[in-house]
Amino acid sequence: LPPSSQPCHGVWQIPDYVPVRNMTEPVVTLEGHSKRVGILTWHPTARNVLLSAGGDNLVILWNVGTGEMLLRLDEVHTDLIYNACWNRNGSLLVTTCKDKHVRVIDPRKQQVVAEKSKPHQGARPVRAIFMADGKIFTTGFSRMSERQLALWDLKSFEEPIALQEMDTSNGVLLPFYDPDSSIVYLCGKGDSSIRYFEITDEPPYVHYLSTYSSKEPQRGMGFMPKRGLDVSKCEIARFFKLHERKCEPIAMTVPRKSDLFQDDLYPDTPGPEPALEADEWLSGKDAEPVLISLRDGYVPAKNRELKVVRKNHPAPVVLPAWAPRGSVLSGQPTSCHPPAWGYCSVSESCRMRRSSSSSCRVRRSAASCSRADSSMARRSCWS
């Protein structure tokens, strides 16, 4: 929470190099929720479009490039939102809620296009994700507290086309989906295993493949995008398992004798470049993700710095990761001093005294300004 105690969330630029000092300020701060934000997910094809959902039952779409709110869905959910997921081209959303409803939403029209009450009969949380072909995969619990997975077709949303019961553990199953291989990985909170299934177009639709087991339970799990995998080792998935005191990478590989590039394992996959601008998507345009080949490995672009251009702002604000937001370099006002519009010099040198909080005290008595109009001069120092 900022000093004003207004709930907000910040977007941080993680540099490719190791910064020389800790990053203490986000590139942009987004304010709009009244309670804690628990869900953040980027749009799959539109530049700088970010979805956020919080404990206030509210879904907000942002343009991070301008710091403005694009859409606000405040009349859709009646209770806490468990998860939200885009479809492949970002035209639809699927959400699950504490009110036991799965909703498919057109965010630009702010309409619910499909809805299913109690996809799983149990009282525990439900998770839902989109498949590449538009089907919906859910995890939940039965009335007898058995963990379940189900596959749904939006054309007949009343009954699942596939339903399987797994076990009686009480951890919520978190689904991770690889559209290139049509594999869904299920990681349960508190479990020590990862189960994976293949999704096909023919019955029984969901096929169990195998289970990865370990000794320690997982407190959380992260999933590497396909372009970050090691294709020379035939790696098809990589997880980051969160333990109590460490983060463990887990690689899923397919044994192959040949050292050549495996085309069947690595079809062209979505890359980092957007297919649309935020304004284009908001106006109603849709586009498929821009695909890249992994044959020669993935090489990230050299300049990936986020440019925040505020509405009615005279120039882009490009904030390096090492620069405080309220600095002369950023051109943004600090909490105590306005921005320095001219070139100002302090006649007495600033005396810096290091303390435990790494703060510095600046003492200045007189200043001279190089600009002709001294009335427009501003004095500003940044440490």
Coordinates of C-alpha atoms in Angstrom, one line a residue, residues 75-209:
E75 CA -21.4 -6.2 -12.4
V76 CA -20.4 -9.8 -13.5
H77 CA -19.2 -11.5 -10.3
T78 CA -21.0 -11.6 -7.1
D79 CA -18.2 -13.1 -4.9
L80 CA -14.5 -13.7 -4.8
I81 CA -12.9 -14.5 -8.2
Y82 CA -10.7 -17.7 -8.1
N83 CA -9.1 -17.4 -11.5
A84 CA -9.2 -15.8 -14.9
C85 CA -7.9 -17.1 -18.3
W86 CA -7.8 -15.7 -21.8
N87 CA -8.6 -17.7 -24.9
R88 CA -6.0 -18.1 -27.6
N89 CA -6.6 -14.8 -29.4
G90 CA -7.8 -12.8 -26.4
S91 CA -11.4 -12.3 -27.5
L92 CA -12.9 -14.1 -24.5
L93 CA -12.3 -14.7 -20.8
V94 CA -13.2 -17.6 -18.6
T95 CA -13.5 -17.0 -14.9
T96 CA -14.4 -19.1 -11.8
C97 CA -15.9 -17.6 -8.7
K98 CA -16.8 -18.5 -5.1
D99 CA -20.5 -18.4 -6.1
K100 CA -19.8 -21.7 -7.9
H101 CA -20.2 -20.3 -11.4
V102 CA -18.0 -20.7 -14.5
R103 CA -18.4 -17.7 -16.8
V104 CA -17.3 -17.1 -20.3
I105 CA -17.1 -13.3 -20.8
D106 CA -16.7 -11.0 -23.8
P107 CA -14.8 -8.2 -22.0
R108 CA -15.2 -5.6 -24.7
K109 CA -19.0 -6.0 -24.7
Q110 CA -19.0 -6.6 -21.0
Q111 CA -21.4 -9.5 -21.5
V112 CA -21.5 -13.1 -20.2
V113 CA -21.7 -15.3 -23.4
A114 CA -21.9 -18.6 -21.5
E115 CA -22.3 -19.7 -17.9
K116 CA -22.4 -22.9 -16.0
S117 CA -23.5 -23.3 -12.4
K118 CA -21.7 -25.9 -10.2
P119 CA -19.5 -27.5 -12.8
H120 CA -18.2 -29.6 -9.9
Q121 CA -20.6 -30.4 -7.1
G122 CA -18.1 -29.9 -4.3
A123 CA -17.7 -26.8 -2.2
R124 CA -14.0 -26.4 -2.8
P125 CA -12.6 -23.9 -5.3
V126 CA -12.8 -24.5 -9.1
R127 CA -10.2 -23.6 -11.7
A128 CA -10.8 -23.2 -15.4
I129 CA -8.6 -22.6 -18.5
F130 CA -9.2 -22.3 -22.3
M131 CA -7.9 -25.0 -24.7
A132 CA -6.5 -23.9 -28.0
D133 CA -9.6 -25.1 -29.9
G134 CA -12.0 -23.1 -27.6
K135 CA -12.9 -25.9 -25.2
I136 CA -12.7 -25.3 -21.4
F137 CA -10.8 -27.5 -19.0
T138 CA -11.8 -27.4 -15.3
T139 CA -10.6 -28.9 -12.0
G140 CA -12.7 -29.1 -8.9
F141 CA -14.2 -31.5 -6.3
S142 CA -17.1 -33.9 -6.2
R143 CA -19.8 -34.0 -3.6
M144 CA -17.8 -36.6 -1.8
S145 CA -14.7 -34.4 -1.8
E146 CA -12.9 -36.3 -4.6
R147 CA -10.7 -34.3 -6.9
Q148 CA -12.1 -34.1 -10.5
L149 CA -11.1 -32.8 -13.9
A150 CA -13.6 -32.1 -16.7
L151 CA -13.6 -30.9 -20.3
W152 CA -16.4 -28.8 -21.7
D153 CA -17.6 -27.8 -25.1
L154 CA -19.1 -24.3 -25.3
K155 CA -21.6 -25.5 -27.9
S156 CA -23.1 -27.8 -25.2
F157 CA -22.2 -26.3 -21.9
E158 CA -24.8 -28.2 -19.9
E159 CA -22.8 -31.4 -19.4
P160 CA -19.0 -32.1 -19.7
I161 CA -17.8 -34.2 -22.6
A162 CA -15.2 -35.8 -20.3
L163 CA -15.2 -36.2 -16.5
Q164 CA -12.6 -38.0 -14.4
E165 CA -12.2 -38.5 -10.7
M166 CA -8.6 -38.6 -9.3
D167 CA -8.2 -39.0 -5.5
T168 CA -9.4 -37.7 -2.2
S169 CA -6.6 -35.2 -1.5
N170 CA -7.8 -31.7 -0.4
G171 CA -5.3 -29.6 -2.4
V172 CA -6.8 -27.5 -5.2
L173 CA -5.6 -28.7 -8.6
L174 CA -3.8 -25.9 -10.6
P175 CA -3.9 -26.6 -14.4
F176 CA -1.0 -25.5 -16.7
Y177 CA -1.6 -25.9 -20.4
D178 CA 0.9 -26.3 -23.3
P179 CA -1.1 -25.7 -26.5
D180 CA 1.7 -26.9 -28.8
S181 CA 1.6 -30.4 -27.4
S182 CA -2.0 -30.4 -26.1
I183 CA -0.8 -31.5 -22.6
V184 CA -2.3 -30.3 -19.4
Y185 CA -0.2 -30.5 -16.2
L186 CA -2.0 -30.7 -12.9
C187 CA -0.2 -29.5 -9.7
G188 CA -2.0 -29.7 -6.4
K189 CA -1.3 -27.4 -3.5
G190 CA 0.5 -29.4 -0.9
D191 CA 1.1 -32.3 -3.3
S192 CA 4.5 -33.8 -4.1
S193 CA 3.6 -34.8 -7.7
I194 CA 2.7 -33.4 -11.1
R195 CA 0.2 -35.4 -13.3
Y196 CA -0.1 -34.7 -17.0
F197 CA -2.8 -35.5 -19.5
E198 CA -3.1 -35.3 -23.3
I199 CA -6.2 -33.6 -24.7
T200 CA -7.5 -34.9 -28.1
D201 CA -10.5 -34.3 -30.4
E202 CA -11.8 -37.9 -30.1
P203 CA -13.3 -39.7 -27.1
P204 CA -12.4 -40.1 -24.3
Y205 CA -10.8 -36.7 -25.0
V206 CA -8.6 -36.7 -21.8
H207 CA -5.8 -39.3 -21.7
Y208 CA -3.6 -39.8 -18.7
L209 CA 0.1 -39.9 -19.6

